[in-house]
Structure formats: C-alpha cells, structure tokens
PDB file of C-alpha atoms in Angstrom:
ATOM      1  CA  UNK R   1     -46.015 -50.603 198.709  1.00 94.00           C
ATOM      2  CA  UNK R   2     -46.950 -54.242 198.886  1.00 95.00           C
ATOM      3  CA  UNK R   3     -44.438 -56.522 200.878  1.00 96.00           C
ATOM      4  CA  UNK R   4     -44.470 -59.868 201.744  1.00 97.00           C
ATOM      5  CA  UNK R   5     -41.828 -60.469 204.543  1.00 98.00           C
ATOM      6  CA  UNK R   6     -40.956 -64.082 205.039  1.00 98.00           C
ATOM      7  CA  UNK R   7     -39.075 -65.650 208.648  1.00 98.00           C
ATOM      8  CA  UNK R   8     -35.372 -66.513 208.082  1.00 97.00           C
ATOM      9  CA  UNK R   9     -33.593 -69.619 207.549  1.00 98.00           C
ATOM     10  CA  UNK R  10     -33.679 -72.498 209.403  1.00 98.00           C
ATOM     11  CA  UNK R  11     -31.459 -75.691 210.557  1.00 98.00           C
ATOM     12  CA  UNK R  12     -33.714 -78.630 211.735  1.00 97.00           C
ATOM     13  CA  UNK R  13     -33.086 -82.146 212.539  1.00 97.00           C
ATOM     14  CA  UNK R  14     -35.507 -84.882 211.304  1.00 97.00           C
ATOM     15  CA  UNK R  15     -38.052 -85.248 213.651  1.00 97.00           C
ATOM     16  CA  UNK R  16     -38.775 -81.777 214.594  1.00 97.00           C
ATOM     17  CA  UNK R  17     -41.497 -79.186 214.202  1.00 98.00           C
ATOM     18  CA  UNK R  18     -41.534 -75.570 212.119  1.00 98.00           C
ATOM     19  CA  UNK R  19     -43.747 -73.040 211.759  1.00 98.00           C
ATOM     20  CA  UNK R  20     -42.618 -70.195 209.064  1.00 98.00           C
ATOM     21  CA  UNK R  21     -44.357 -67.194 208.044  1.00 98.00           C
ATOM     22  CA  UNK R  22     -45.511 -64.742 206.000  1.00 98.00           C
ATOM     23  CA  UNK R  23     -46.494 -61.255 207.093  1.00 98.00           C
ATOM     24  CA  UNK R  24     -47.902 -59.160 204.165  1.00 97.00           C
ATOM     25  CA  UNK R  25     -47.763 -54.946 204.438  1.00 97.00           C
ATOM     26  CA  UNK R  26     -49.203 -52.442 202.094  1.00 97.00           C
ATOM     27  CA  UNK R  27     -52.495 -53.757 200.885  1.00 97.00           C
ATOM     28  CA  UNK R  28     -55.622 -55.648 202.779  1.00 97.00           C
ATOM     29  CA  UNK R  29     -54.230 -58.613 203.821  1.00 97.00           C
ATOM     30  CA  UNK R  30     -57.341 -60.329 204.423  1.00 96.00           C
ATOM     31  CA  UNK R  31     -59.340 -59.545 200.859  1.00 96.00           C
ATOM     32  CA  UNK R  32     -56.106 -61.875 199.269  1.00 97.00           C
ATOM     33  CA  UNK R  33     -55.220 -65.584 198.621  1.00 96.00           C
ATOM     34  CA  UNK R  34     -51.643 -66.526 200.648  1.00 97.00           C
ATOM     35  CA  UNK R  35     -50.192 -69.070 198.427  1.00 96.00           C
ATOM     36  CA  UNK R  36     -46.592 -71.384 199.413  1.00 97.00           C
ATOM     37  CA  UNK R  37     -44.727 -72.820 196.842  1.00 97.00           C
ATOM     38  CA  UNK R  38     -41.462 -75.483 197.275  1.00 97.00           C
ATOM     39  CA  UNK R  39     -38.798 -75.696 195.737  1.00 97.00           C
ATOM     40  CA  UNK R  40     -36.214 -78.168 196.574  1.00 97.00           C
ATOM     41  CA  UNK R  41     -32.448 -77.917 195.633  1.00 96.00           C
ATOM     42  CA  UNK R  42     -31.858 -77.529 192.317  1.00 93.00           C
ATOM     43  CA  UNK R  43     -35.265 -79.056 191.326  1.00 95.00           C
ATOM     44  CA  UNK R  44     -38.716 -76.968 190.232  1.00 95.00           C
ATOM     45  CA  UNK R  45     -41.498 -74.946 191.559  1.00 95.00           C
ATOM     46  CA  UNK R  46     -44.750 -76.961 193.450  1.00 95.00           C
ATOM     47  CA  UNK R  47     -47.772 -75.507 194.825  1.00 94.00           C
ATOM     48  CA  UNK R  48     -48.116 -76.412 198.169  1.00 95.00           C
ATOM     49  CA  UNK R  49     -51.860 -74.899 198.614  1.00 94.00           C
ATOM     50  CA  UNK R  50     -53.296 -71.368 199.311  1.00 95.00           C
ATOM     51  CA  UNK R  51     -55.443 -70.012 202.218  1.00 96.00           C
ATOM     52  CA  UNK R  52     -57.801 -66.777 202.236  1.00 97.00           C
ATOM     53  CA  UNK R  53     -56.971 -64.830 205.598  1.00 97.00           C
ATOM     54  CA  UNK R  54     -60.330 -63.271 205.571  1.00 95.00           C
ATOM     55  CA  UNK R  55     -62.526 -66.932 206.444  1.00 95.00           C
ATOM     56  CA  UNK R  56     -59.624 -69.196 206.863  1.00 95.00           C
ATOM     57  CA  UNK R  57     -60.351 -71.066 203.450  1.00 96.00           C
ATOM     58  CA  UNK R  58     -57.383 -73.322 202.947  1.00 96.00           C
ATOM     59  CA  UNK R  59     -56.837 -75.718 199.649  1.00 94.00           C
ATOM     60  CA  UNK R  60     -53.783 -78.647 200.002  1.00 94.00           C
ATOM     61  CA  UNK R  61     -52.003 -79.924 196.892  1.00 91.00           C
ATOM     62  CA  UNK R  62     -52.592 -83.297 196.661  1.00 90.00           C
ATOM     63  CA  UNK R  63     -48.928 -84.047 197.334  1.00 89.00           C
ATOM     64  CA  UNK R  64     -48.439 -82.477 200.533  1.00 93.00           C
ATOM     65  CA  UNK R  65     -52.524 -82.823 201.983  1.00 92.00           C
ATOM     66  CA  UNK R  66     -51.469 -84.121 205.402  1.00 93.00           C
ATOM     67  CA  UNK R  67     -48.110 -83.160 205.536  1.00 95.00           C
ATOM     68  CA  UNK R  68     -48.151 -79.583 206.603  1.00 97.00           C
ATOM     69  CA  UNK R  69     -50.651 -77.045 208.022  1.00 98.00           C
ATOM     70  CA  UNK R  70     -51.439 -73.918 206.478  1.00 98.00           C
ATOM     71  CA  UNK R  71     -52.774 -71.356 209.000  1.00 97.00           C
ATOM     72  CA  UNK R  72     -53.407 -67.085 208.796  1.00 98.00           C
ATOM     73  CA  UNK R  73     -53.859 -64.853 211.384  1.00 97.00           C
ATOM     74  CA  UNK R  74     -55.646 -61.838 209.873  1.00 96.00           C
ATOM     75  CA  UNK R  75     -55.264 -59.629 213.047  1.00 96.00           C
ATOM     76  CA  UNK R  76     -51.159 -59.362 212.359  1.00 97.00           C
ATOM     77  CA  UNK R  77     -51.639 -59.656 208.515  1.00 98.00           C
ATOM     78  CA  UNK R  78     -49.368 -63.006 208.897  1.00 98.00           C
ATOM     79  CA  UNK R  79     -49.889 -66.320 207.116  1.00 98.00           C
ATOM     80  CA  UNK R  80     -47.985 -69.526 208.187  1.00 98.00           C
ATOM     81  CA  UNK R  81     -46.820 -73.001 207.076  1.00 98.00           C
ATOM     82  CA  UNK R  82     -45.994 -75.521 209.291  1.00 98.00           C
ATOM     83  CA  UNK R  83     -44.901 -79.152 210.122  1.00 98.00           C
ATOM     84  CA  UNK R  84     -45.507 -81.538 213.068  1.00 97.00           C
ATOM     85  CA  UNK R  85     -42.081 -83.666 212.534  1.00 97.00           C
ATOM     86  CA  UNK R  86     -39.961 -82.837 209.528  1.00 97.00           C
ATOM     87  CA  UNK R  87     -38.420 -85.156 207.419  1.00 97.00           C
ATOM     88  CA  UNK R  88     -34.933 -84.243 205.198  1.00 97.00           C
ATOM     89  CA  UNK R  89     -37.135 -84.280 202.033  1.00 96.00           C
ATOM     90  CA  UNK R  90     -38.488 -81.044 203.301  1.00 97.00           C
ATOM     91  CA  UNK R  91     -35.091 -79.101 202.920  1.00 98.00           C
ATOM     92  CA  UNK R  92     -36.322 -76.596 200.260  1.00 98.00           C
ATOM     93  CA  UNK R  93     -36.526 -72.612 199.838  1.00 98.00           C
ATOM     94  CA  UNK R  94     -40.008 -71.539 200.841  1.00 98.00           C
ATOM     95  CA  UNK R  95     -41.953 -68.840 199.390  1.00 98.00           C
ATOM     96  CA  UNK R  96     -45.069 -67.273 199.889  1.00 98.00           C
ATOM     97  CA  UNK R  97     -46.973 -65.016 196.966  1.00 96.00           C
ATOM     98  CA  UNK R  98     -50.431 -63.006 197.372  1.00 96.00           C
ATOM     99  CA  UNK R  99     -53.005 -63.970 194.984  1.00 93.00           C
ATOM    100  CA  UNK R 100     -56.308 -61.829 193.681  1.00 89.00           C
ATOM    101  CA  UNK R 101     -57.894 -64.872 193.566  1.00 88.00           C
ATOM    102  CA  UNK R 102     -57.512 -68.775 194.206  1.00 87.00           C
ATOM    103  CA  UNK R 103     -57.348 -68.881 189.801  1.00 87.00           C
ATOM    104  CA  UNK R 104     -55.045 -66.150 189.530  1.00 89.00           C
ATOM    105  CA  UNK R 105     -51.353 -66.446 189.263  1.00 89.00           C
ATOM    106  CA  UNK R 106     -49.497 -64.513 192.236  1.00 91.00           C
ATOM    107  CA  UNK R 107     -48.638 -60.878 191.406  1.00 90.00           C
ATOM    108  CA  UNK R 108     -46.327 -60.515 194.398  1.00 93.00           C
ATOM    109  CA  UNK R 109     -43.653 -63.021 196.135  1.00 95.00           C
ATOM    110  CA  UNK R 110     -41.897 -63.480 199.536  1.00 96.00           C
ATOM    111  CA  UNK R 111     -38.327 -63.544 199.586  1.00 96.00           C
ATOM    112  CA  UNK R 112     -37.996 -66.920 200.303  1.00 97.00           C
ATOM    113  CA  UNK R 113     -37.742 -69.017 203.346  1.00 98.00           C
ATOM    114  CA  UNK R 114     -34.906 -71.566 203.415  1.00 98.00           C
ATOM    115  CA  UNK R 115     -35.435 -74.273 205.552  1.00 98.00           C
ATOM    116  CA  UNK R 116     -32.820 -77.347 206.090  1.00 98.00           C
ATOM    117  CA  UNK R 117     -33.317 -80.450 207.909  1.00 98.00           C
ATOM    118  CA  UNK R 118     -30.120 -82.900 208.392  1.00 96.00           C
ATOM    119  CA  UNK R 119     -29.303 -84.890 211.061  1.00 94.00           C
TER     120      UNK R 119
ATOM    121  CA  UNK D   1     -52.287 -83.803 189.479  1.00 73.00           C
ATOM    122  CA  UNK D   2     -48.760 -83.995 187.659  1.00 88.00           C
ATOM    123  CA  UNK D   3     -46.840 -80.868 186.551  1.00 93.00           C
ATOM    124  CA  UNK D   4     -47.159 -79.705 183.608  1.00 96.00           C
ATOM    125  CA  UNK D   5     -44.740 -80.901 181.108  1.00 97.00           C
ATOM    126  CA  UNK D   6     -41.428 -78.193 179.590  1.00 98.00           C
ATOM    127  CA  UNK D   7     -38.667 -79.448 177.565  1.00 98.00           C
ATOM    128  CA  UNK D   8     -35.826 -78.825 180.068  1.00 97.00           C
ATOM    129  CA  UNK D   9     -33.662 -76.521 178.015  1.00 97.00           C
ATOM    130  CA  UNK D  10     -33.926 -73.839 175.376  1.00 97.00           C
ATOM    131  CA  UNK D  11     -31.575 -71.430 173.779  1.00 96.00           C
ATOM    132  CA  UNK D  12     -31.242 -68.711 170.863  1.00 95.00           C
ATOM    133  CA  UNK D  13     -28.631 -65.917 170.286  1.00 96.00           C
ATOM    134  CA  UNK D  14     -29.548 -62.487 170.957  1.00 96.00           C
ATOM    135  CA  UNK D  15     -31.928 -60.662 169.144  1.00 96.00           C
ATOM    136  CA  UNK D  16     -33.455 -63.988 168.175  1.00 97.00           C
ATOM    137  CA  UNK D  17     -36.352 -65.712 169.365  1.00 97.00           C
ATOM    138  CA  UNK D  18     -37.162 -68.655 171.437  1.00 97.00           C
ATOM    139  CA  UNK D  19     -40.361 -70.785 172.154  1.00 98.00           C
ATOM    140  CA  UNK D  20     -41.400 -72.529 175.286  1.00 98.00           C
ATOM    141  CA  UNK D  21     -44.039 -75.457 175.240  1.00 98.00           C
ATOM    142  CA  UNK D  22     -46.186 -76.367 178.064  1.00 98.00           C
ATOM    143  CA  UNK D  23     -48.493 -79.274 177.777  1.00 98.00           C
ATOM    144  CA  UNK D  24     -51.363 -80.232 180.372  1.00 97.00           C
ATOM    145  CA  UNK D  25     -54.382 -81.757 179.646  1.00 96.00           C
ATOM    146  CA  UNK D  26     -58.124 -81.210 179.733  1.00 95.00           C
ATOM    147  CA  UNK D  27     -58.340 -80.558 183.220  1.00 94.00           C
ATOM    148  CA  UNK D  28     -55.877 -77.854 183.513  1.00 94.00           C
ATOM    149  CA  UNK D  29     -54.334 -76.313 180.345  1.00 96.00           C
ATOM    150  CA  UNK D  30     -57.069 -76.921 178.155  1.00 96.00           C
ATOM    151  CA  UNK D  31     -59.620 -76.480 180.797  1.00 94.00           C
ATOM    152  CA  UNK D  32     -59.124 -72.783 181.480  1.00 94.00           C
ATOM    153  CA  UNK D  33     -57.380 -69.815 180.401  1.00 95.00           C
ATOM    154  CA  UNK D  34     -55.499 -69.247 183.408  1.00 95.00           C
ATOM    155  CA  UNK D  35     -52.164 -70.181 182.525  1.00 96.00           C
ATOM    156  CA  UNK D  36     -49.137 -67.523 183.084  1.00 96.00           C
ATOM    157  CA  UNK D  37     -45.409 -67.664 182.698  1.00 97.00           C
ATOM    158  CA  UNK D  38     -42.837 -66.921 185.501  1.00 97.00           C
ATOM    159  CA  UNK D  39     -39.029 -66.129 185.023  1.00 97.00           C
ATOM    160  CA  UNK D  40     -37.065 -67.053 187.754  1.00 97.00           C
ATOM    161  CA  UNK D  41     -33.100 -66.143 187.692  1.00 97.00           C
ATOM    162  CA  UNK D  42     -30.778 -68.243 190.271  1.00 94.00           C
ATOM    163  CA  UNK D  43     -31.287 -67.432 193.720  1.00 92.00           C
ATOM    164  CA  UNK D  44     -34.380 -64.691 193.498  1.00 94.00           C
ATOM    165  CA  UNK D  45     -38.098 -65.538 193.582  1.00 94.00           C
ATOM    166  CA  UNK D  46     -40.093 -66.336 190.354  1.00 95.00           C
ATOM    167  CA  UNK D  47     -41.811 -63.354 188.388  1.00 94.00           C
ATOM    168  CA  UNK D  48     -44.469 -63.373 186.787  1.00 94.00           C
ATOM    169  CA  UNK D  49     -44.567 -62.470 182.917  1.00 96.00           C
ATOM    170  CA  UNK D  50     -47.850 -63.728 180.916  1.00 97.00           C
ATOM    171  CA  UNK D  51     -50.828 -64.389 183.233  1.00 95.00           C
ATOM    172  CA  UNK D  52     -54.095 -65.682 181.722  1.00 95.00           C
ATOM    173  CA  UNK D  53     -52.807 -66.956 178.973  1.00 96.00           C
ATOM    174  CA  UNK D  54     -51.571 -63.665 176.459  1.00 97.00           C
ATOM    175  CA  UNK D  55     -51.429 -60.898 179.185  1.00 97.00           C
ATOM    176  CA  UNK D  56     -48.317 -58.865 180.039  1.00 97.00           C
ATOM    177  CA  UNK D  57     -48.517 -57.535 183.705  1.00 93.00           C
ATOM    178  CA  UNK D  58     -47.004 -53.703 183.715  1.00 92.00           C
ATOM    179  CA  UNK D  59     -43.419 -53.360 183.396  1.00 94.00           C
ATOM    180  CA  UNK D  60     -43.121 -56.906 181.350  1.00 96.00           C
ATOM    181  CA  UNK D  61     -41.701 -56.035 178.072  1.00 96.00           C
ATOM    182  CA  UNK D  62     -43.829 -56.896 175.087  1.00 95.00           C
ATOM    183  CA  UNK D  63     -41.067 -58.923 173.869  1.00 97.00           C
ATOM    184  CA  UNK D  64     -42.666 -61.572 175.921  1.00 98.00           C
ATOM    185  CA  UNK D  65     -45.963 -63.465 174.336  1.00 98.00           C
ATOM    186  CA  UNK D  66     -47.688 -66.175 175.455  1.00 97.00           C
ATOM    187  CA  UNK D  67     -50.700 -68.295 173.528  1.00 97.00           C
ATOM    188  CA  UNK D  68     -52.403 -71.331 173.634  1.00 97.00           C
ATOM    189  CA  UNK D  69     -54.156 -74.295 171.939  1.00 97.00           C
ATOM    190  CA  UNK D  70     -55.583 -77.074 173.210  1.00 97.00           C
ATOM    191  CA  UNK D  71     -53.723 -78.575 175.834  1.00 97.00           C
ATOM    192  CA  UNK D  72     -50.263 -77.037 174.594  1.00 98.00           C
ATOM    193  CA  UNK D  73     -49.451 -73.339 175.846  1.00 98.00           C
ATOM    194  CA  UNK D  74     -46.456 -71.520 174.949  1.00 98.00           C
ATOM    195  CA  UNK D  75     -44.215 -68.356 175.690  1.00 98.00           C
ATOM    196  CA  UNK D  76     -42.349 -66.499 173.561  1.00 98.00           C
ATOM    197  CA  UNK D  77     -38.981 -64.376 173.490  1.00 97.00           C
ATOM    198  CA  UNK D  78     -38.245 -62.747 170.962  1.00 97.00           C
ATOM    199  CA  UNK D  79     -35.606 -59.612 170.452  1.00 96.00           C
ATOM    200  CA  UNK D  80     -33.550 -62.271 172.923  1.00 97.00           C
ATOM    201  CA  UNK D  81     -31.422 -60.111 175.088  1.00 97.00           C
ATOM    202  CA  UNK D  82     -28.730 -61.770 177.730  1.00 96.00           C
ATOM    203  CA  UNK D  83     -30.788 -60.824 180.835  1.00 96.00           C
ATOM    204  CA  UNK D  84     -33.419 -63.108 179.352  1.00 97.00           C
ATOM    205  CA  UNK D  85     -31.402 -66.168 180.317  1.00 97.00           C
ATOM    206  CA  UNK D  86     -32.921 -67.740 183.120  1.00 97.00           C
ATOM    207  CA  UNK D  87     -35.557 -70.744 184.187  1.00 98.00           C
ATOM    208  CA  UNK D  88     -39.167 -70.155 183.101  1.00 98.00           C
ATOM    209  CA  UNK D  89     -41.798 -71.909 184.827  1.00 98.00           C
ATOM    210  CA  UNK D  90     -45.749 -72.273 183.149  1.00 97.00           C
ATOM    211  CA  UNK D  91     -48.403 -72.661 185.826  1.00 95.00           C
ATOM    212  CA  UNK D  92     -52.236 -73.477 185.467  1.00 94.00           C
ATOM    213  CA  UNK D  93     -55.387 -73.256 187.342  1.00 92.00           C
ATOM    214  CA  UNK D  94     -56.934 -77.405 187.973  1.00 91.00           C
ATOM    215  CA  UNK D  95     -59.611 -76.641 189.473  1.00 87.00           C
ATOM    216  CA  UNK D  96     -59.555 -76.213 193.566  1.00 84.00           C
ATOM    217  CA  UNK D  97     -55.651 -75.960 193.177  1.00 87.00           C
ATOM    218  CA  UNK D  98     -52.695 -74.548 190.506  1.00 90.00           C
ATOM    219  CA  UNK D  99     -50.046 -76.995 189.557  1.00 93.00           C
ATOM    220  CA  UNK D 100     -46.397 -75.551 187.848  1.00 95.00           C
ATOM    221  CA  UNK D 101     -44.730 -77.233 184.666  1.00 97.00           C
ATOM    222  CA  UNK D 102     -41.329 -78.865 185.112  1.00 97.00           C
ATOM    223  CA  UNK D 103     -39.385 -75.841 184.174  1.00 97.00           C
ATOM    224  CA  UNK D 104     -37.496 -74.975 180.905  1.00 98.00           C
ATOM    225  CA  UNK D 105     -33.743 -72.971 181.471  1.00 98.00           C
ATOM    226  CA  UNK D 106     -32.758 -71.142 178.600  1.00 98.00           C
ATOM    227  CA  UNK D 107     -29.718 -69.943 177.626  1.00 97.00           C
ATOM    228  CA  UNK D 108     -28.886 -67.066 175.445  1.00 96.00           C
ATOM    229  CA  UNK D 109     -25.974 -68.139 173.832  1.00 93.00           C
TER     230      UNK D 109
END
C-alpha cells in the first residue's frame, strides 16, 4: 500500500528554522516526483515545487524560489522542505503528494503538515 | 505564473448538476492537456478526480466529467449528491512547474 507519512505539527517563532518531511512506503520511492503544496488558513492550494529522489532534480515555484529548500534522501525513502528563518506568512498546512511524473497531477497525498509561526 | 482563475462558489440541489470553470491561458490551460480536478472536503487532503483533462482515476464516480477548450477547462457534477459539497481545486501543467486555480466551494443545497 502506498503511504506518504508526513512529521507533525509545529509551533515556531519568527525567525527560526524547520525542516518537515515526507517519508513515502509501499512503492519505489526514488522512480517518483515528491511534490509540496501550501495552503494557508482558510485560503487555496499553491505548488511550492517538486523534486525527483532518484537524481535530486528539484523545480521552485516562482513564488517561493529562494524561500525554502527542497531536499530527498533516497536511502530512507524521505523527502523534506525546509526554511532558514521563518516568517508568520508561512503558518500553513503542508502537504506532500507523489507524482508519476513532473506533468502529472499527484495520485497520492500526505496527511498534512501544520506548521505555525507566532511570536 | 498566476493561479488559475474559479468563480468562488457554486451550488445545485441534489440530483442536479453543476459546472466549474477554470480559465488559464496559452501557457498553461491551453498549452497542454494536463489539467485535473481535485475535491478537497474541510480538514482532509485534496483528491484527485479528472486528471488530463477527461480522465476518471479508479474509484471516481463517472458522475464527475471534465473537458476543455481553449484556455477555459471545466468539471462537471452531475446526479449532485450531498457528499459532493466541498472545495474543488483545477490544476495545470506550465511548463517546468504546475500552478492550482483559486478554488470554487460548492454547496449542495
């Protein structure tokens, strides 16, 4: 069965580094695209970018190129999203969602990573 | 890249049907047929209903349709039941990246 397992909530204050992940069981975890997608409160869905575990091929949105690192480590089937110093605009649920290929939609999600960041 | 424009709200009784527009432009709607539909009820993660454009992924009921022309895609419910009430989300491939539509909630009244 094909899982994606995402890290649990977290509390930051502004200013402070995260790294949340993704570890993905059931299926070759390096042949598929890892994709994160935001969602702040009450507001929409946004691509954040996608990485391929199997070279480390990693594409930014526009909006957040710069803003966060996408990273996968193949050898624990675990993909990762992180920020140097977050800011409260990043309070947001999190997912992650494996993709067949960087044009495909995702066929399976994460259950979501909340992440809050208040002072 | 700018999301993909929804109307925000949408609604129909049960048993009828309702219509969701989702307008990009040349480089992502119009430029490929890889635009699919996700339902997302409050608090759980999206799923996915149409992908590339008219296809159903297993276990989606073919009351869901999707099409598209030109720069204008759209998803269909029809045989509205109340489960169906929920946000919907379009999303198409722009090249090097995928970018989501604004989001449309609609309610089965």
């Amino acid at each position: 069965e094909v899982q994606l397992v995402q890290s649990g909530a977290e509390v930051k204050k502004p200013g402070e580094s995260l790294k949340i992940s993704c570890k993905g069981s059931g299926y070759s975890f390096s042949n598929y695209w890892i994709g994160w997608v935001r969602q702040m409160p009450g507001e929409g869905l946004e691509w954040m970018g996608i990485i391929y575990p199997g070279n480390s091929e990693t594409r930014y949105s526009p909006s957040v190129q710069g803003q966060v690192i996408i990273s996968a480590d193949k050898s624990i089937s675990t993909a990762y999203l992180q920020w140097s110093s977050l800011k409260a605009s990043d309070t947001a649920m999190y997912y992650c969602a494996r993709k067949v290929g960087a044009s495909y939609p995702p066929d399976f999600w994460g259950q979501g990573s909340p992440v809050t960041v208040s002072s | 890249q700018s999301a993909l424009t929804q109307p925000p709200s949408a609604s129909g009784s049960p048993g009828q049907s309702v219509t969701i527009s989702c307008t990009g432009t040349s480089s992502d709607v119009g430029g490929y047929n890889y635009v699919s539909w996700y339902q997302q009820h409050p608090g759980k993660a999206p799923k996915l209903m149409i992908y590339e454009v008219n296809k159903r992924p297993s276990g989606v009921p073919d009351r869901f349709s999707g099409s598209k022309s030109g720069n204008t895609a759209s998803l269909t419910v029809s045989g509205l039941q109340a489960e169906d009430e929920a946000d919907y989300y379009c999303s198409s491939y722009a090249g090097r990246n995928s970018v989501f539509g604004t989001g449309t909630k609609v309610t089965v009244l």
